Amino acid sequence: MDTIPFVVPSEHGIKARFRQLIFGVHPRCPRCQRQNVRVVANRYHCRSCRRKFSLTSGTWLAGMKLSWTQLWILLWCFCHRYQPRQAASLAEVTLKSARTWYGRFRTQLPERGRVLRLHVVADEGYFGKRRTGNQRIVAGALEPRSKEVRLRMIPDTEQDSIERFLWDHVSLQTMVWTDAHKSYGDIAWMGYGHDWEIHERGQFGKTSPIERVWSFSKWLTRRMYHHVWAENLPHSLREIEWRFSAPGTFASPLTLAEILLRPVPRSD
Ligand SMILES: [Zn+2]
Protein backbone atom coordinates (compact mmCIF):
# COMPACT_ATOMS: atom_id res chain seq x y z
CA MET A 1 0.00 0.00 0.00
CA ASP A 2 1.36 3.44 -0.93
CA THR A 3 1.33 6.11 1.72
CA ILE A 4 -0.68 9.23 1.02
CA PRO A 5 1.74 12.07 0.27
CA PHE A 6 -0.62 14.82 1.47
CA VAL A 7 -2.96 15.71 4.30
CA VAL A 8 -6.56 14.65 3.72
CA PRO A 9 -9.18 16.78 5.47
CA SER A 10 -11.81 14.98 7.58
CA GLU A 11 -14.79 13.29 5.89
CA HIS A 12 -17.02 15.87 7.54
CA GLY A 13 -14.81 18.75 6.42
CA ILE A 14 -14.72 17.58 2.80
CA LYS A 15 -18.46 17.11 2.69
CA ALA A 16 -18.96 20.62 4.09
CA ARG A 17 -16.77 22.09 1.31
CA PHE A 18 -18.73 20.20 -1.35
CA ARG A 19 -22.00 21.32 0.21
CA GLN A 20 -20.78 24.89 -0.16
CA LEU A 21 -19.77 24.26 -3.79
CA ILE A 22 -23.05 22.60 -4.74
CA PHE A 23 -25.57 24.67 -2.76
CA GLY A 24 -23.76 27.91 -1.98
CA VAL A 25 -25.20 29.35 1.25
CA HIS A 26 -28.65 27.70 1.13
CA PRO A 27 -29.69 24.29 -0.24
CA ARG A 28 -31.61 24.60 -3.49
CA CYS A 29 -34.18 22.12 -4.81
CA PRO A 30 -32.86 20.49 -8.00
CA ARG A 31 -36.41 20.23 -9.38
CA CYS A 32 -38.00 23.62 -8.79
CA GLN A 33 -34.82 25.59 -7.99
CA ARG A 34 -36.47 27.15 -4.91
CA GLN A 35 -34.61 27.44 -1.62
CA ASN A 36 -37.60 26.66 0.57
CA VAL A 37 -35.91 23.56 1.92
CA ARG A 38 -36.01 21.66 5.22
CA VAL A 39 -33.02 19.56 6.26
CA VAL A 40 -33.63 16.26 8.06
CA ALA A 41 -30.69 13.98 8.81
CA ASN A 42 -28.69 14.55 5.63
CA ARG A 43 -31.82 14.54 3.46
CA TYR A 44 -33.42 17.63 2.05
CA HIS A 45 -37.16 18.17 1.67
CA CYS A 46 -38.45 20.85 -0.67
CA ARG A 47 -41.45 22.56 0.91
CA SER A 48 -42.53 23.98 -2.45
CA CYS A 49 -42.67 20.87 -4.64
CA ARG A 50 -42.31 18.22 -1.90
CA ARG A 51 -39.36 16.58 -3.55
CA LYS A 52 -36.81 14.83 -1.31
CA PHE A 53 -33.22 15.06 -2.39
CA SER A 54 -29.64 14.62 -1.25
CA LEU A 55 -26.58 16.80 -1.64
CA THR A 56 -25.57 15.11 -4.88
CA SER A 57 -29.04 14.82 -6.50
CA GLY A 58 -29.03 16.63 -9.81
CA THR A 59 -25.23 16.60 -10.09
CA TRP A 60 -22.99 14.07 -11.85
CA LEU A 61 -22.04 12.79 -8.37
CA ALA A 62 -25.58 11.42 -7.86
CA GLY A 63 -25.53 7.84 -6.64
CA MET A 64 -21.85 8.03 -5.66
CA LYS A 65 -20.71 4.95 -3.76
CA LEU A 66 -17.40 6.47 -2.61
CA SER A 67 -16.85 8.22 0.68
CA TRP A 68 -16.07 11.94 0.39
CA THR A 69 -12.53 11.11 1.47
CA GLN A 70 -12.12 8.64 -1.40
CA LEU A 71 -13.48 11.18 -3.88
CA TRP A 72 -11.06 13.77 -2.50
CA ILE A 73 -8.08 11.43 -2.90
CA LEU A 74 -9.05 10.54 -6.48
CA LEU A 75 -9.39 14.24 -7.33
CA TRP A 76 -6.02 14.96 -5.72
CA CYS A 77 -4.36 12.18 -7.72
CA PHE A 78 -5.98 13.40 -10.95
CA CYS A 79 -4.80 16.95 -10.24
CA HIS A 80 -1.26 15.72 -9.66
CA ARG A 81 -1.23 13.50 -12.76
CA TYR A 82 -1.01 10.22 -10.90
CA GLN A 83 -1.75 7.13 -12.91
CA PRO A 84 -5.14 5.47 -12.24
CA ARG A 85 -3.28 2.54 -10.69
CA GLN A 86 -1.63 4.76 -8.06
CA ALA A 87 -4.92 6.57 -7.44
CA ALA A 88 -6.71 3.24 -6.93
CA SER A 89 -4.16 2.17 -4.36
CA LEU A 90 -4.25 5.47 -2.44
CA ALA A 91 -8.05 5.79 -2.45
CA GLU A 92 -8.51 2.07 -1.79
CA VAL A 93 -10.80 1.50 -4.76
CA THR A 94 -10.46 -0.95 -7.62
CA LEU A 95 -8.45 0.00 -10.70
CA LYS A 96 -11.64 -0.16 -12.73
CA SER A 97 -13.32 2.29 -10.39
CA ALA A 98 -10.33 4.69 -10.46
CA ARG A 99 -10.41 4.61 -14.27
CA THR A 100 -14.16 5.26 -14.29
CA TRP A 101 -13.76 8.26 -11.98
CA TYR A 102 -10.88 9.68 -14.01
CA GLY A 103 -13.14 9.35 -17.04
CA ARG A 104 -15.89 11.26 -15.22
CA PHE A 105 -13.53 14.07 -14.25
CA ARG A 106 -12.43 14.35 -17.87
CA THR A 107 -15.92 14.35 -19.34
CA GLN A 108 -17.16 16.94 -16.83
CA LEU A 109 -14.54 19.47 -17.90
CA PRO A 110 -16.56 22.08 -19.80
CA GLU A 111 -15.68 23.16 -23.30
CA ARG A 112 -13.23 26.07 -23.38
CA GLY A 113 -15.54 28.08 -25.55
CA ARG A 114 -14.17 31.35 -26.81
CA VAL A 115 -12.66 31.69 -30.28
CA LEU A 116 -8.98 32.56 -30.54
CA ARG A 117 -7.93 35.90 -32.00
CA LEU A 118 -5.20 38.40 -32.91
CA HIS A 119 -2.28 36.02 -33.25
CA VAL A 120 -2.57 32.24 -33.55
CA VAL A 121 -0.28 29.35 -34.49
CA ALA A 122 -1.97 26.37 -36.18
CA ASP A 123 -0.65 22.91 -36.93
CA GLU A 124 -1.66 19.24 -37.11
CA GLY A 125 -0.45 16.51 -34.77
CA TYR A 126 -0.68 12.73 -34.81
CA PHE A 127 -1.91 10.87 -31.74
CA GLY A 128 -1.56 7.13 -31.23
CA LYS A 129 0.36 4.54 -33.16
CA ARG A 130 -0.37 3.92 -36.82
CA ARG A 131 0.71 0.29 -36.51
CA THR A 132 -2.15 -0.52 -34.09
CA GLY A 133 -4.75 1.29 -36.24
CA ASN A 134 -5.21 3.68 -33.33
CA GLN A 135 -3.71 6.77 -34.94
CA ARG A 136 -5.79 9.92 -35.27
CA ILE A 137 -5.08 13.36 -36.68
CA VAL A 138 -5.59 16.35 -34.43
CA ALA A 139 -5.83 19.96 -35.55
CA GLY A 140 -4.42 22.44 -33.07
CA ALA A 141 -4.54 26.20 -32.71
CA LEU A 142 -2.71 28.13 -30.02
CA GLU A 143 -2.97 31.75 -29.00
CA PRO A 144 0.58 32.14 -27.64
CA ARG A 145 -0.15 35.31 -25.64
CA SER A 146 -2.80 33.61 -23.43
CA LYS A 147 -1.72 29.96 -23.89
CA GLU A 148 -5.32 29.19 -24.91
CA VAL A 149 -5.25 26.10 -27.10
CA ARG A 150 -7.95 24.32 -29.13
CA LEU A 151 -7.49 20.71 -30.17
CA ARG A 152 -9.95 18.73 -32.30
CA MET A 153 -9.86 15.41 -34.07
CA ILE A 154 -10.07 15.88 -37.86
CA PRO A 155 -10.69 13.12 -40.44
CA ASP A 156 -7.74 14.11 -42.67
CA THR A 157 -5.41 17.02 -43.40
CA GLU A 158 -7.30 18.10 -46.52
CA GLN A 159 -8.05 21.77 -47.03
CA ASP A 160 -11.75 21.38 -46.10
CA SER A 161 -10.99 19.84 -42.70
CA ILE A 162 -8.32 22.39 -41.82
CA GLU A 163 -10.42 25.34 -42.91
CA ARG A 164 -13.48 24.11 -41.01
CA PHE A 165 -11.40 23.76 -37.85
CA LEU A 166 -10.05 27.31 -38.15
CA TRP A 167 -13.51 28.66 -38.96
CA ASP A 168 -14.91 27.11 -35.76
CA HIS A 169 -12.13 28.15 -33.40
CA VAL A 170 -10.26 31.16 -34.75
CA SER A 171 -11.82 34.56 -35.34
CA LEU A 172 -11.45 36.10 -38.81
CA GLN A 173 -8.78 38.78 -39.29
CA THR A 174 -6.51 36.87 -36.93
CA MET A 175 -2.88 36.55 -37.98
CA VAL A 176 -2.38 32.79 -38.41
CA TRP A 177 1.10 31.27 -38.54
CA THR A 178 1.46 27.77 -39.99
CA ASP A 179 4.01 25.50 -41.61
CA ALA A 180 4.10 25.29 -45.41
CA HIS A 181 1.37 22.59 -45.61
CA LYS A 182 -0.67 23.20 -48.75
CA SER A 183 -4.03 22.88 -46.94
CA TYR A 184 -3.42 26.30 -45.37
CA GLY A 185 -2.84 27.81 -48.83
CA ASP A 186 -6.21 29.56 -49.14
CA ILE A 187 -6.87 30.76 -45.62
CA ALA A 188 -6.02 34.34 -46.59
CA TRP A 189 -9.06 34.11 -48.89
CA MET A 190 -11.22 33.18 -45.89
CA GLY A 191 -10.27 36.44 -44.20
CA TYR A 192 -7.28 35.47 -42.07
CA GLY A 193 -3.87 37.04 -42.11
CA HIS A 194 -1.48 34.25 -43.06
CA ASP A 195 2.24 33.71 -42.92
CA TRP A 196 4.22 30.51 -42.75
CA GLU A 197 7.60 29.01 -41.96
CA ILE A 198 9.33 26.25 -43.86
CA HIS A 199 10.38 23.75 -41.22
CA GLU A 200 12.63 21.87 -43.63
CA ARG A 201 14.70 25.05 -43.84
CA GLY A 202 14.93 25.33 -40.10
CA GLN A 203 12.37 28.15 -39.76
CA PHE A 204 10.63 27.69 -36.39
CA GLY A 205 10.61 31.14 -34.73
CA LYS A 206 6.87 31.85 -34.94
CA THR A 207 5.44 28.34 -35.09
CA SER A 208 7.47 26.71 -32.31
CA PRO A 209 4.95 27.48 -29.49
CA ILE A 210 2.55 24.85 -30.86
CA GLU A 211 5.35 22.27 -30.79
CA ARG A 212 5.23 22.70 -27.02
CA VAL A 213 1.55 21.71 -27.10
CA TRP A 214 2.38 18.51 -28.98
CA SER A 215 5.25 17.58 -26.68
CA PHE A 216 3.13 18.38 -23.60
CA SER A 217 0.35 16.12 -24.96
CA LYS A 218 2.76 13.23 -25.49
CA TRP A 219 4.38 13.68 -22.10
CA LEU A 220 1.04 13.85 -20.26
CA THR A 221 -0.41 10.85 -22.07
CA ARG A 222 2.63 8.71 -21.45
CA ARG A 223 2.86 9.72 -17.81
CA MET A 224 -0.81 9.29 -16.87
CA TYR A 225 -2.39 6.85 -19.26
CA HIS A 226 0.42 5.13 -21.17
CA HIS A 227 -1.68 5.55 -24.30
CA VAL A 228 -5.09 6.89 -25.30
CA TRP A 229 -7.64 4.90 -27.25
CA ALA A 230 -9.12 6.70 -30.22
CA GLU A 231 -12.65 6.55 -28.80
CA ASN A 232 -11.51 8.47 -25.71
CA LEU A 233 -9.49 10.99 -27.65
CA PRO A 234 -12.05 13.84 -27.76
CA HIS A 235 -12.22 13.96 -23.95
CA SER A 236 -8.48 13.51 -23.62
CA LEU A 237 -8.00 16.51 -25.90
CA ARG A 238 -10.32 18.50 -23.64
CA GLU A 239 -8.20 17.49 -20.65
CA ILE A 240 -5.01 18.55 -22.45
CA GLU A 241 -6.54 21.93 -23.33
CA TRP A 242 -7.41 22.54 -19.69
CA ARG A 243 -4.07 21.40 -18.33
CA PHE A 244 -2.15 23.45 -20.87
CA SER A 245 -4.27 26.63 -20.81
CA ALA A 246 -5.44 26.73 -17.19
CA PRO A 247 -3.04 24.71 -15.02
CA GLY A 248 -4.29 26.51 -11.90
CA THR A 249 -7.53 24.50 -12.19
CA PHE A 250 -5.55 21.48 -11.05
CA ALA A 251 -3.96 23.18 -8.02
CA SER A 252 -6.17 21.26 -5.58
CA PRO A 253 -9.22 18.98 -5.43
CA LEU A 254 -11.34 22.03 -4.59
CA THR A 255 -10.24 24.21 -7.50
CA LEU A 256 -10.93 21.28 -9.82
CA ALA A 257 -14.25 20.38 -8.17
CA GLU A 258 -15.35 23.98 -8.53
CA ILE A 259 -14.95 23.74 -12.32
CA LEU A 260 -16.51 20.27 -12.49
CA LEU A 261 -19.54 21.19 -10.40
CA ARG A 262 -20.06 24.81 -11.44
CA PRO A 263 -18.65 24.95 -14.91
CA VAL A 264 -17.40 28.45 -15.61
CA PRO A 265 -14.36 28.47 -17.87
CA ARG A 266 -11.31 30.11 -16.36
CA SER A 267 -7.89 30.98 -17.65
CA ASP A 268 -4.75 31.56 -15.64
ZN1 LIG B 1 -38.73 21.86 -5.20
XYZ file of C-alpha atoms and ligand atoms in Angstrom:
269
model
C 0.000 0.000 0.000
C 1.362 3.438 -0.926
C 1.326 6.111 1.719
C -0.677 9.233 1.024
C 1.736 12.070 0.269
C -0.617 14.822 1.471
C -2.963 15.707 4.298
C -6.563 14.648 3.723
C -9.181 16.784 5.473
C -11.805 14.978 7.578
C -14.786 13.285 5.893
C -17.022 15.868 7.542
C -14.811 18.748 6.416
C -14.717 17.579 2.798
C -18.463 17.113 2.686
C -18.957 20.617 4.087
C -16.768 22.091 1.307
C -18.725 20.200 -1.351
C -21.997 21.323 0.213
C -20.776 24.885 -0.165
C -19.768 24.257 -3.788
C -23.051 22.605 -4.739
C -25.566 24.672 -2.758
C -23.764 27.911 -1.983
C -25.198 29.346 1.246
C -28.653 27.701 1.132
C -29.695 24.292 -0.237
C -31.614 24.597 -3.490
C -34.180 22.119 -4.809
C -32.856 20.492 -8.003
C -36.408 20.227 -9.376
C -37.998 23.624 -8.791
C -34.819 25.595 -7.987
C -36.468 27.147 -4.906
C -34.611 27.437 -1.620
C -37.601 26.659 0.575
C -35.910 23.562 1.925
C -36.009 21.663 5.216
C -33.016 19.560 6.255
C -33.634 16.262 8.057
C -30.688 13.980 8.808
C -28.692 14.552 5.625
C -31.818 14.537 3.455
C -33.422 17.628 2.052
C -37.163 18.173 1.673
C -38.449 20.848 -0.673
C -41.445 22.559 0.913
C -42.532 23.981 -2.448
C -42.669 20.871 -4.635
C -42.309 18.223 -1.901
C -39.361 16.581 -3.545
C -36.812 14.826 -1.308
C -33.218 15.056 -2.390
C -29.636 14.616 -1.245
C -26.584 16.800 -1.637
C -25.574 15.105 -4.877
C -29.038 14.824 -6.501
C -29.035 16.627 -9.811
C -25.225 16.600 -10.089
C -22.988 14.069 -11.846
C -22.042 12.788 -8.372
C -25.580 11.421 -7.859
C -25.529 7.835 -6.638
C -21.850 8.030 -5.659
C -20.707 4.953 -3.761
C -17.400 6.471 -2.613
C -16.847 8.219 0.681
C -16.067 11.943 0.389
C -12.531 11.107 1.471
C -12.117 8.644 -1.402
C -13.476 11.184 -3.885
C -11.062 13.767 -2.500
C -8.080 11.426 -2.900
C -9.055 10.537 -6.485
C -9.393 14.238 -7.326
C -6.022 14.955 -5.719
C -4.362 12.183 -7.723
C -5.983 13.395 -10.954
C -4.797 16.949 -10.244
C -1.264 15.717 -9.660
C -1.232 13.504 -12.761
C -1.012 10.224 -10.896
C -1.750 7.130 -12.913
C -5.137 5.473 -12.239
C -3.280 2.540 -10.689
C -1.629 4.764 -8.060
C -4.922 6.566 -7.440
C -6.714 3.238 -6.929
C -4.164 2.167 -4.356
C -4.254 5.471 -2.437
C -8.050 5.792 -2.445
C -8.511 2.068 -1.787
C -10.799 1.501 -4.757
C -10.465 -0.954 -7.624
C -8.445 0.000 -10.697
C -11.640 -0.156 -12.733
C -13.315 2.289 -10.388
C -10.330 4.687 -10.460
C -10.412 4.615 -14.271
C -14.160 5.263 -14.287
C -13.761 8.261 -11.976
C -10.879 9.681 -14.008
C -13.145 9.354 -17.043
C -15.893 11.256 -15.222
C -13.534 14.071 -14.250
C -12.427 14.347 -17.867
C -15.918 14.347 -19.339
C -17.164 16.943 -16.831
C -14.540 19.474 -17.897
C -16.564 22.081 -19.795
C -15.677 23.159 -23.297
C -13.228 26.073 -23.383
C -15.535 28.078 -25.552
C -14.173 31.346 -26.813
C -12.665 31.691 -30.281
C -8.980 32.560 -30.539
C -7.931 35.895 -31.999
C -5.201 38.404 -32.907
C -2.280 36.020 -33.253
C -2.568 32.241 -33.552
C -0.281 29.354 -34.486
C -1.972 26.374 -36.183
C -0.648 22.905 -36.931
C -1.662 19.237 -37.108
C -0.453 16.512 -34.766
C -0.679 12.730 -34.812
C -1.913 10.867 -31.736
C -1.557 7.130 -31.225
C 0.365 4.539 -33.164
C -0.366 3.922 -36.817
C 0.709 0.287 -36.515
C -2.154 -0.518 -34.090
C -4.750 1.287 -36.240
C -5.213 3.679 -33.327
C -3.709 6.768 -34.937
C -5.790 9.921 -35.275
C -5.082 13.362 -36.678
C -5.592 16.354 -34.430
C -5.830 19.959 -35.548
C -4.418 22.437 -33.066
C -4.545 26.204 -32.708
C -2.710 28.126 -30.022
C -2.973 31.751 -28.998
C 0.577 32.144 -27.643
C -0.146 35.306 -25.637
C -2.797 33.615 -23.429
C -1.724 29.964 -23.888
C -5.317 29.187 -24.910
C -5.248 26.103 -27.104
C -7.950 24.323 -29.133
C -7.494 20.705 -30.174
C -9.946 18.728 -32.297
C -9.857 15.414 -34.071
C -10.072 15.881 -37.857
C -10.695 13.118 -40.443
C -7.743 14.113 -42.670
C -5.407 17.016 -43.400
C -7.304 18.104 -46.516
C -8.047 21.765 -47.026
C -11.745 21.382 -46.095
C -10.985 19.836 -42.703
C -8.323 22.389 -41.819
C -10.423 25.345 -42.915
C -13.481 24.114 -41.013
C -11.400 23.759 -37.848
C -10.051 27.311 -38.145
C -13.506 28.663 -38.959
C -14.913 27.112 -35.758
C -12.130 28.149 -33.397
C -10.261 31.161 -34.749
C -11.817 34.555 -35.340
C -11.450 36.098 -38.812
C -8.779 38.777 -39.288
C -6.513 36.867 -36.933
C -2.878 36.550 -37.978
C -2.377 32.792 -38.411
C 1.098 31.274 -38.540
C 1.462 27.772 -39.987
C 4.009 25.502 -41.607
C 4.104 25.291 -45.409
C 1.368 22.591 -45.605
C -0.672 23.200 -48.753
C -4.031 22.884 -46.938
C -3.417 26.296 -45.371
C -2.842 27.815 -48.828
C -6.206 29.565 -49.140
C -6.866 30.762 -45.622
C -6.021 34.341 -46.588
C -9.062 34.115 -48.893
C -11.220 33.183 -45.893
C -10.269 36.444 -44.199
C -7.282 35.472 -42.074
C -3.870 37.041 -42.109
C -1.479 34.250 -43.063
C 2.243 33.709 -42.920
C 4.222 30.510 -42.749
C 7.601 29.010 -41.960
C 9.330 26.253 -43.863
C 10.378 23.750 -41.219
C 12.635 21.866 -43.632
C 14.698 25.050 -43.841
C 14.931 25.332 -40.098
C 12.370 28.148 -39.762
C 10.631 27.690 -36.386
C 10.614 31.140 -34.734
C 6.873 31.852 -34.937
C 5.439 28.344 -35.089
C 7.466 26.715 -32.313
C 4.948 27.484 -29.493
C 2.553 24.849 -30.861
C 5.348 22.274 -30.788
C 5.234 22.704 -27.024
C 1.552 21.706 -27.103
C 2.377 18.509 -28.977
C 5.248 17.575 -26.677
C 3.129 18.382 -23.602
C 0.355 16.120 -24.964
C 2.764 13.230 -25.489
C 4.383 13.684 -22.098
C 1.037 13.848 -20.262
C -0.414 10.849 -22.075
C 2.629 8.711 -21.449
C 2.860 9.722 -17.810
C -0.813 9.293 -16.873
C -2.390 6.853 -19.262
C 0.419 5.128 -21.167
C -1.682 5.554 -24.296
C -5.090 6.892 -25.296
C -7.642 4.905 -27.254
C -9.121 6.695 -30.222
C -12.655 6.545 -28.803
C -11.509 8.466 -25.705
C -9.486 10.990 -27.652
C -12.047 13.837 -27.757
C -12.220 13.960 -23.953
C -8.475 13.506 -23.624
C -8.002 16.511 -25.898
C -10.319 18.501 -23.638
C -8.196 17.493 -20.647
C -5.008 18.547 -22.447
C -6.540 21.929 -23.329
C -7.410 22.540 -19.688
C -4.072 21.401 -18.325
C -2.149 23.453 -20.871
C -4.271 26.625 -20.807
C -5.445 26.729 -17.193
C -3.038 24.707 -15.017
C -4.288 26.507 -11.895
C -7.532 24.501 -12.193
C -5.547 21.479 -11.045
C -3.962 23.181 -8.024
C -6.172 21.264 -5.577
C -9.218 18.985 -5.426
C -11.337 22.028 -4.588
C -10.236 24.211 -7.504
C -10.930 21.283 -9.816
C -14.251 20.381 -8.171
C -15.348 23.981 -8.530
C -14.954 23.738 -12.315
C -16.506 20.273 -12.485
C -19.543 21.191 -10.404
C -20.062 24.806 -11.438
C -18.653 24.950 -14.910
C -17.402 28.451 -15.609
C -14.357 28.465 -17.873
C -11.312 30.114 -16.362
C -7.890 30.983 -17.647
C -4.746 31.556 -15.644
Zn -38.731 21.864 -5.197
